[in-house]
Coordinates of C-alpha atoms in Angstrom, one line a residue:
Chain Z
M63 CA 30.4 -9.5 2.9
R64 CA 30.8 -8.1 6.5
I65 CA 27.3 -7.2 7.6
A66 CA 26.1 -5.6 10.8
V67 CA 22.5 -6.3 11.8
L68 CA 21.2 -3.6 14.2
G69 CA 18.4 -5.0 16.3
T70 CA 18.0 -8.2 18.3
G71 CA 14.3 -8.9 17.8
S72 CA 12.5 -11.1 15.3
V73 CA 13.6 -9.3 12.2
G74 CA 17.2 -9.0 13.3
Q75 CA 17.4 -12.7 14.3
T76 CA 15.8 -14.0 11.2
L77 CA 17.9 -11.9 8.8
A78 CA 21.2 -12.4 10.7
G79 CA 20.7 -16.1 10.7
R80 CA 19.8 -16.3 7.1
L81 CA 22.7 -14.0 5.9
A82 CA 25.2 -16.1 7.9
E83 CA 23.8 -19.2 6.3
L84 CA 24.4 -17.6 2.9
G85 CA 28.1 -17.3 3.8
H86 CA 28.2 -13.7 5.0
E87 CA 30.2 -12.6 8.1
V88 CA 27.4 -11.3 10.3
T89 CA 27.5 -9.4 13.6
V90 CA 24.4 -8.4 15.5
G91 CA 24.8 -4.9 17.1
T92 CA 23.1 -4.2 20.4
R93 CA 23.2 -1.4 23.0
D94 CA 24.3 -3.7 25.8
V95 CA 25.8 -7.0 24.8
A96 CA 25.5 -8.5 28.3
V97 CA 21.9 -7.5 28.8
S98 CA 20.9 -8.9 25.3
L99 CA 22.7 -12.2 25.9
A100 CA 21.0 -12.5 29.3
R101 CA 17.6 -12.6 27.6
T102 CA 16.8 -16.3 27.3
E103 CA 13.0 -16.4 27.5
T104 CA 10.8 -16.7 24.5
D105 CA 8.3 -13.8 24.4
Q106 CA 4.5 -13.9 23.9
R107 CA 4.8 -13.6 20.2
G108 CA 7.1 -16.6 20.0
V109 CA 10.3 -14.7 19.4
A110 CA 13.3 -16.3 21.1
G111 CA 15.2 -14.4 23.8
F112 CA 18.3 -13.1 22.1
G113 CA 20.7 -15.0 24.4
A114 CA 19.0 -18.3 23.5
W115 CA 19.0 -17.4 19.8
S116 CA 22.7 -16.5 20.0
L117 CA 23.6 -19.8 21.7
A118 CA 21.8 -21.6 18.8
N119 CA 23.6 -19.4 16.2
P120 CA 27.2 -19.5 17.2
G121 CA 28.4 -18.4 13.7
V122 CA 26.8 -14.9 14.2
G123 CA 28.9 -12.4 16.2
V124 CA 27.5 -10.1 18.8
A125 CA 28.9 -6.6 19.5
T126 CA 28.1 -3.1 20.7
L127 CA 26.3 -1.0 18.1
A128 CA 29.5 1.0 17.5
D129 CA 31.7 -2.0 17.2
A130 CA 29.3 -3.8 14.9
A131 CA 29.0 -0.7 12.7
R132 CA 32.7 -0.1 12.6
G133 CA 33.6 -3.5 11.4
A134 CA 30.8 -3.7 8.7
E135 CA 30.7 -3.0 5.0
L136 CA 26.9 -3.0 5.0
L137 CA 24.3 -2.5 7.8
L138 CA 20.7 -3.5 8.3
N139 CA 18.4 -1.4 10.4
A140 CA 16.2 -4.0 12.0
T141 CA 15.2 -1.9 15.0
S142 CA 11.7 -0.5 15.7
G143 CA 10.9 2.7 13.8
E144 CA 10.7 4.7 17.0
A145 CA 14.2 3.6 18.1
S146 CA 15.9 3.8 14.7
L147 CA 17.5 7.3 14.9
A148 CA 18.7 6.8 18.5
V149 CA 20.2 3.4 17.6
L150 CA 22.1 4.8 14.6
A151 CA 23.3 7.7 16.7
A152 CA 24.6 5.3 19.2
A153 CA 26.4 3.3 16.4
G154 CA 28.2 6.6 15.6
A155 CA 28.0 8.7 12.5
E156 CA 31.7 8.1 12.0
N157 CA 31.1 4.3 11.8
L158 CA 28.3 4.7 9.3
A159 CA 29.9 7.2 6.9
G160 CA 30.2 5.9 3.3
K161 CA 28.4 2.6 4.1
V162 CA 25.1 1.1 2.8
L163 CA 22.2 0.8 5.3
I164 CA 19.2 -1.3 4.4
D165 CA 16.4 0.3 6.3
I166 CA 13.8 -2.2 7.1
A167 CA 12.1 -0.3 9.9
N168 CA 8.6 1.2 9.7
P169 CA 7.4 4.3 11.6
L170 CA 4.7 2.4 13.5
D171 CA 3.1 4.3 16.4
F172 CA 1.4 1.9 18.9
S173 CA 0.6 4.6 21.5
A174 CA -3.1 4.5 20.7
G175 CA -3.2 0.7 20.6
F176 CA -3.7 -1.7 17.7
P177 CA -3.8 -1.2 14.7
P178 CA -0.9 1.3 14.9
T179 CA -0.8 4.6 13.0
L180 CA 2.4 6.0 11.4
F181 CA 4.4 8.7 13.3
V182 CA 5.7 10.1 10.0
K183 CA 4.0 9.8 6.6
D184 CA 2.8 11.3 3.3
D185 CA 5.1 14.3 3.0
D186 CA 8.1 12.7 4.8
S187 CA 9.2 9.2 5.8
L188 CA 11.4 7.4 8.3
G189 CA 13.8 6.5 5.5
E190 CA 14.2 10.2 4.6
R191 CA 14.7 11.2 8.3
I192 CA 17.5 8.6 8.6
Q193 CA 19.1 9.8 5.4
A194 CA 18.8 13.5 6.5
A195 CA 20.3 12.7 10.0
F196 CA 23.2 10.7 8.5
P197 CA 24.0 12.3 5.1
Q198 CA 27.1 10.2 4.6
L199 CA 25.2 7.0 5.0
K200 CA 23.7 5.4 1.8
V201 CA 20.2 4.6 2.9
V202 CA 18.2 2.0 0.9
K203 CA 14.7 1.4 2.1
S204 CA 13.7 -2.2 1.3
L205 CA 12.1 -5.3 2.7
N206 CA 9.8 -3.3 5.0
T207 CA 6.7 -4.5 3.2
M208 CA 6.7 -8.1 4.4
T209 CA 7.2 -10.2 7.6
A210 CA 10.7 -11.3 8.6
S211 CA 10.4 -14.9 7.5
V212 CA 9.3 -13.8 4.0
M213 CA 12.1 -11.3 3.8
A214 CA 14.6 -14.1 4.6
R215 CA 13.0 -16.9 2.5
P216 CA 10.7 -15.5 -0.1
V217 CA 10.4 -18.8 -1.8
E218 CA 8.3 -20.2 1.1
V219 CA 5.3 -18.0 0.0
G220 CA 3.8 -18.5 -3.4
E221 CA 7.1 -20.0 -4.6
G222 CA 8.7 -16.6 -4.3
D223 CA 6.6 -15.1 -7.1
H224 CA 6.1 -11.6 -5.4
T225 CA 7.7 -8.2 -5.3
V226 CA 10.2 -6.3 -3.1
F227 CA 10.8 -2.6 -3.5
L228 CA 13.9 -0.4 -3.3
S229 CA 14.1 3.4 -2.5
G230 CA 17.3 5.3 -2.2
D231 CA 19.4 8.2 -3.6
D232 CA 22.5 6.2 -4.4
A233 CA 22.4 3.9 -7.5
E234 CA 25.4 1.9 -6.5
A235 CA 24.0 1.2 -3.1
K236 CA 20.8 0.0 -4.6
K237 CA 22.7 -2.3 -6.9
T238 CA 24.5 -3.8 -3.8
V239 CA 21.2 -4.3 -2.1
G240 CA 19.7 -5.8 -5.2
V241 CA 22.4 -8.5 -5.2
L242 CA 21.8 -9.3 -1.6
L243 CA 18.0 -9.5 -2.2
A244 CA 18.7 -12.0 -5.1
E245 CA 20.8 -14.1 -2.8
L246 CA 17.9 -14.3 -0.3
G247 CA 15.7 -15.5 -3.2
H248 CA 13.8 -12.4 -4.3
T249 CA 13.1 -12.5 -8.0
D250 CA 11.1 -9.3 -8.6
V251 CA 12.9 -6.2 -7.4
I252 CA 11.3 -2.8 -8.3
D253 CA 13.5 0.3 -7.9
L254 CA 10.9 3.0 -7.1
G255 CA 13.4 5.9 -7.2
D256 CA 15.0 8.2 -4.6
I257 CA 14.5 7.9 -0.9
T258 CA 11.3 10.0 -0.9
T259 CA 9.6 7.0 -2.5
A260 CA 10.0 5.3 0.9
R261 CA 6.8 7.3 1.7
G262 CA 5.0 4.9 -0.5
T263 CA 6.2 1.6 1.0
E264 CA 6.0 2.8 4.6
M265 CA 2.3 3.8 3.9
L266 CA 1.6 0.3 2.8
L267 CA 1.8 -0.9 6.4
P268 CA -1.8 0.0 7.3
L269 CA -3.0 -2.2 4.5
W270 CA -0.5 -4.9 5.4
I271 CA -1.7 -5.0 9.0
R272 CA -5.4 -5.1 8.0
L273 CA -4.6 -8.0 5.6
M274 CA -2.9 -9.8 8.4
Q275 CA -6.1 -9.4 10.5
A276 CA -8.4 -10.4 7.6
T277 CA -6.4 -13.4 6.4
G278 CA -5.2 -14.6 9.8
T279 CA -1.6 -14.9 8.7
D280 CA 1.5 -12.8 8.1
R281 CA 2.8 -15.3 5.5
F282 CA 1.9 -13.2 2.4
N283 CA 3.4 -10.6 0.2
F284 CA 2.4 -8.2 -2.5
K285 CA 3.1 -8.9 -6.2
V286 CA 2.9 -6.0 -8.7
V287 CA 1.2 -7.8 -11.6
R288 CA 2.0 -6.0 -14.9
Chain J
M1482 CA -29.4 -3.8 -11.9
R1483 CA -30.2 -0.1 -12.0
I1484 CA -26.9 1.6 -11.4
A1485 CA -26.1 5.3 -11.0
V1486 CA -22.5 6.3 -11.8
L1487 CA -21.7 9.7 -10.2
G1488 CA -18.9 11.3 -12.1
T1489 CA -18.3 12.0 -15.8
G1490 CA -14.5 11.6 -15.9
S1491 CA -12.3 8.7 -16.9
V1492 CA -13.4 6.4 -14.1
G1493 CA -17.1 7.2 -14.5
Q1494 CA -17.0 6.8 -18.3
T1495 CA -15.0 3.5 -18.2
L1496 CA -17.2 1.9 -15.5
A1497 CA -20.5 3.2 -16.9
G1498 CA -19.7 1.8 -20.3
R1499 CA -18.6 -1.6 -19.0
L1500 CA -21.5 -2.0 -16.7
A1501 CA -23.9 -1.2 -19.5
E1502 CA -22.1 -3.8 -21.7
L1503 CA -22.7 -6.3 -18.9
G1504 CA -26.5 -5.7 -19.2
H1505 CA -27.0 -3.2 -16.4
E1506 CA -29.3 -0.2 -16.7
V1507 CA -26.8 2.6 -16.2
T1508 CA -27.3 6.3 -15.7
V1509 CA -24.4 8.8 -15.2
G1510 CA -25.3 11.5 -12.7
T1511 CA -23.8 14.9 -13.2
R1512 CA -24.4 18.4 -11.6
D1513 CA -25.5 20.0 -14.9
V1514 CA -26.5 17.7 -17.7
A1515 CA -26.3 20.4 -20.4
V1516 CA -22.8 21.6 -19.4
S1517 CA -21.5 18.0 -19.3
L1518 CA -23.0 17.1 -22.7
A1519 CA -21.5 20.3 -24.2
R1520 CA -18.0 19.0 -23.4
T1521 CA -16.8 17.4 -26.6
E1522 CA -13.0 17.9 -26.5
T1523 CA -10.7 15.2 -25.5
D1524 CA -8.5 16.5 -22.6
Q1525 CA -4.7 16.4 -22.2
R1526 CA -4.8 13.0 -20.6
G1527 CA -6.7 11.5 -23.5
V1528 CA -10.1 11.4 -21.7
A1529 CA -13.0 12.0 -24.0
G1530 CA -15.2 15.0 -23.4
F1531 CA -18.4 13.7 -21.7
G1532 CA -20.6 14.8 -24.5
A1533 CA -18.6 13.0 -27.1
W1534 CA -18.5 9.9 -24.9
S1535 CA -22.2 10.0 -24.4
L1536 CA -22.9 10.2 -28.1
A1537 CA -20.8 7.1 -28.5
N1538 CA -22.6 5.3 -25.7
P1539 CA -26.3 5.9 -26.3
G1540 CA -27.2 3.0 -24.1
V1541 CA -26.1 4.9 -21.0
G1542 CA -28.5 7.4 -19.5
V1543 CA -27.5 10.9 -18.3
A1544 CA -29.4 12.7 -15.5
T1545 CA -28.9 15.1 -12.7
L1546 CA -27.2 13.8 -9.6
A1547 CA -30.5 13.7 -7.7
D1548 CA -32.4 12.0 -10.6
A1549 CA -29.7 9.4 -11.2
A1550 CA -29.5 8.6 -7.5
R1551 CA -33.3 8.4 -7.1
G1552 CA -33.7 5.9 -9.8
A1553 CA -30.8 3.6 -8.8
E1554 CA -30.5 0.5 -6.7
L1555 CA -26.7 0.8 -6.4
L1556 CA -24.4 3.8 -6.9
L1557 CA -20.8 4.3 -7.8
N1558 CA -18.8 7.3 -6.5
A1559 CA -16.5 8.0 -9.4
T1560 CA -15.9 11.6 -8.5
S1561 CA -12.6 13.1 -7.2
G1562 CA -12.0 12.7 -3.5
E1563 CA -12.2 16.4 -2.9
A1564 CA -15.6 16.6 -4.6
S1565 CA -17.2 13.5 -3.2
L1566 CA -19.0 14.8 -0.1
A1567 CA -20.5 17.7 -2.0
V1568 CA -21.6 15.6 -4.9
L1569 CA -23.3 13.1 -2.6
A1570 CA -25.0 16.0 -0.8
A1571 CA -26.2 17.3 -4.2
A1572 CA -27.6 13.8 -5.0
G1573 CA -29.6 14.1 -1.8
A1574 CA -29.5 12.0 1.4
E1575 CA -33.1 11.0 0.8
N1576 CA -32.1 9.5 -2.6
L1577 CA -29.2 7.6 -1.1
A1578 CA -30.9 6.1 2.0
G1579 CA -30.8 2.3 2.1
K1580 CA -28.7 2.0 -1.0
V1581 CA -25.3 0.6 -1.7
L1582 CA -22.5 3.0 -2.7
I1583 CA -19.3 1.6 -4.2
D1584 CA -16.8 4.3 -3.2
I1585 CA -13.9 4.4 -5.7
A1586 CA -12.6 7.9 -4.8
N1587 CA -9.3 8.6 -3.2
P1588 CA -8.5 11.6 -1.0
L1589 CA -5.8 12.9 -3.2
D1590 CA -4.5 16.4 -2.6
F1591 CA -2.8 18.0 -5.6
S1592 CA -2.5 21.5 -4.0
A1593 CA 1.3 21.1 -3.6
G1594 CA 1.8 19.5 -7.1
F1595 CA 2.7 16.0 -8.1
P1596 CA 3.0 13.5 -6.5
P1597 CA -0.2 14.3 -4.4
T1598 CA -0.5 13.8 -0.7
L1599 CA -3.7 12.6 1.0
F1600 CA -6.0 15.1 2.7
V1601 CA -7.3 12.4 5.1
K1602 CA -5.3 9.4 6.2
D1603 CA -4.1 7.0 9.0
D1604 CA -6.7 7.7 11.7
D1605 CA -9.6 8.4 9.3
S1606 CA -10.4 7.9 5.7
L1607 CA -12.6 9.3 2.9
G1608 CA -14.7 6.1 3.0
E1609 CA -15.4 6.7 6.7
R1610 CA -16.2 10.4 6.1
I1611 CA -18.8 9.5 3.5
Q1612 CA -20.3 6.8 5.8
A1613 CA -20.4 9.3 8.7
A1614 CA -22.1 12.0 6.5
F1615 CA -24.7 9.6 5.1
P1616 CA -25.4 7.0 7.8
Q1617 CA -28.2 5.4 5.9
L1618 CA -26.0 4.8 2.8
K1619 CA -24.2 1.4 2.8
V1620 CA -20.7 2.5 1.8
V1621 CA -18.4 -0.2 0.4
K1622 CA -14.9 1.0 -0.5
S1623 CA -13.5 -0.9 -3.4
L1624 CA -11.7 -0.7 -6.7
N1625 CA -9.8 2.4 -5.6
T1626 CA -6.4 0.6 -5.8
M1627 CA -6.1 0.4 -9.6
T1628 CA -6.6 2.4 -12.7
A1629 CA -10.1 2.6 -14.4
S1630 CA -9.3 0.2 -17.3
V1631 CA -8.1 -2.4 -14.8
M1632 CA -11.2 -2.0 -12.6
A1633 CA -13.4 -2.5 -15.7
R1634 CA -11.5 -5.3 -17.4
P1635 CA -9.1 -6.9 -14.9
V1636 CA -8.4 -9.8 -17.3
E1637 CA -6.4 -7.4 -19.5
V1638 CA -3.6 -7.3 -16.9
G1639 CA -1.8 -10.5 -15.9
E1640 CA -4.8 -12.5 -17.1
G1641 CA -6.8 -11.1 -14.2
D1642 CA -4.6 -12.8 -11.6
H1643 CA -4.6 -10.0 -9.0
T1644 CA -6.5 -8.7 -6.0
V1645 CA -9.3 -6.3 -5.2
F1646 CA -10.3 -5.2 -1.7
L1647 CA -13.6 -4.6 0.1
S1648 CA -14.1 -2.4 3.1
G1649 CA -17.6 -1.7 4.6
D1650 CA -19.8 -2.1 7.6
D1651 CA -22.7 -3.9 5.9
A1652 CA -22.1 -7.6 5.1
E1653 CA -25.0 -7.8 2.6
A1654 CA -23.8 -4.7 0.7
K1655 CA -20.3 -6.2 0.4
K1656 CA -21.9 -9.4 -0.9
T1657 CA -23.8 -7.4 -3.6
V1658 CA -20.5 -5.6 -4.6
G1659 CA -18.7 -8.9 -4.7
V1660 CA -21.1 -10.2 -7.3
L1661 CA -20.6 -7.1 -9.4
L1662 CA -16.8 -7.4 -9.1
A1663 CA -17.0 -11.0 -10.3
E1664 CA -19.1 -9.9 -13.3
L1665 CA -16.3 -7.4 -14.2
G1666 CA -13.9 -10.3 -14.1
H1667 CA -12.3 -9.9 -10.6
T1668 CA -11.3 -13.3 -9.3
D1669 CA -9.6 -12.5 -6.0
V1670 CA -11.7 -10.4 -3.7
I1671 CA -10.5 -9.8 -0.1
D1672 CA -12.9 -8.5 2.5
L1673 CA -10.7 -6.5 4.8
G1674 CA -13.4 -5.8 7.3
D1675 CA -15.4 -2.7 8.3
I1676 CA -15.2 0.8 6.7
T1677 CA -12.2 1.8 8.9
T1678 CA -10.1 -0.6 6.8
A1679 CA -10.5 1.8 3.9
R1680 CA -7.6 3.7 5.6
G1681 CA -5.4 0.8 4.4
T1682 CA -6.4 0.9 0.7
E1683 CA -6.5 4.7 0.5
M1684 CA -2.9 4.8 1.9
L1685 CA -1.8 2.5 -0.9
L1686 CA -2.2 5.4 -3.3
P1687 CA 1.2 6.9 -2.6
L1688 CA 2.9 3.6 -3.6
W1689 CA 0.6 3.2 -6.6
I1690 CA 1.6 6.6 -7.9
R1691 CA 5.3 5.9 -7.4
L1692 CA 5.0 2.6 -9.1
M1693 CA 3.3 4.3 -12.1
Q1694 CA 6.3 6.7 -12.3
A1695 CA 8.9 3.9 -11.9
T1696 CA 7.3 1.5 -14.4
G1697 CA 5.9 4.1 -16.8
T1698 CA 2.5 2.5 -17.0
D1699 CA -0.8 2.5 -15.0
R1700 CA -1.7 -1.0 -16.3
F1701 CA -0.7 -2.9 -13.2
N1702 CA -2.4 -4.2 -10.1
F1703 CA -1.4 -5.7 -6.7
K1704 CA -1.9 -9.4 -6.0
V1705 CA -1.8 -10.6 -2.4
V1706 CA 0.3 -13.7 -2.8
R1707 CA -0.4 -16.2 0.1

């Protein structure tokens, strides 16, 4: 499948590399290709500069947001929650129309420091805002409840025995995403319902962050035991 | 241990019965003993009228909120989130001072229908509001992330292989609650940290509710797989 990954950070790098490894034709979309490729320094959190990552992953294409979106059948929103709407606008509504977007972003607000709060919650969600702004896009919220390495290789935590959620208005789009999740190694996929159910998974983030602090690791995931 | 369970609904009944079964001296506290005992009809959700339940559970005492609190070493807040502060005020700050309160309530707001929103969240929590209102009470938020029957008998879902959280400022109080959780059958207890971490578990409720809708059951719990 031709996949555009929007975002050059940790989540974008990890998923782009993994999806290419699985045989997909992956292009990372970025605002300014030259600026992104010029980043070669690893940051404080250990995330590779995108230019260095790209050199090490020659099988993954790099393009402007619009070009990446135009050429793709399916897109991943791997940008920060605060940037998501602007990035998708830059990709161009005409390049998104009719396509599936896996929305991995969370509406984290770090303006008051750590731990972050959420800039939208409870009676609305980032997933819904994206769906409302781009009505012809088929938004499926998923994977936003775990760290990037667990999204990409779930088997590495608890032998993959944990849960991933789906929220979205389009049944066919959720089916497509479900197939991709299975390819990544996810074995327990729960379809929560329409895009308003993204409120639930986005509001899991405050607990996720406190669990990371309490356990000292981000290598965990939730399993719905039933 | 002498335990006061504040609240006569489903959570109060289930936990009072179970704690008595485990050998504790349990008293249910209610605003008006006569009114509560006069309730004999099972409600729409299948919860027994408290009078009928009390007849069937003669080993559990019934008293006013103040009397129940006064006689207890440990208390459980099994009231609705909206009622919690008023119920604890009626129990009397002097009867709560120095004691441990397991706060099971969630700040659910049903004023706009179902699913509910939260009337406090993200930068504050019900657990924190209770702790602030009763500074001499040792508030431990716990058990609020699962249905009453799973709180009381965790082994009945997934053979008990799932997680319960603790949030509170007093380490000794959390230790006491941890012992009680183990008696109930909880095998994986994660101490998230101080009472502000209750924001995380209270904000899990929107996902919990949507999971109940998607799966058609409330007999599930979260496991933190790591």
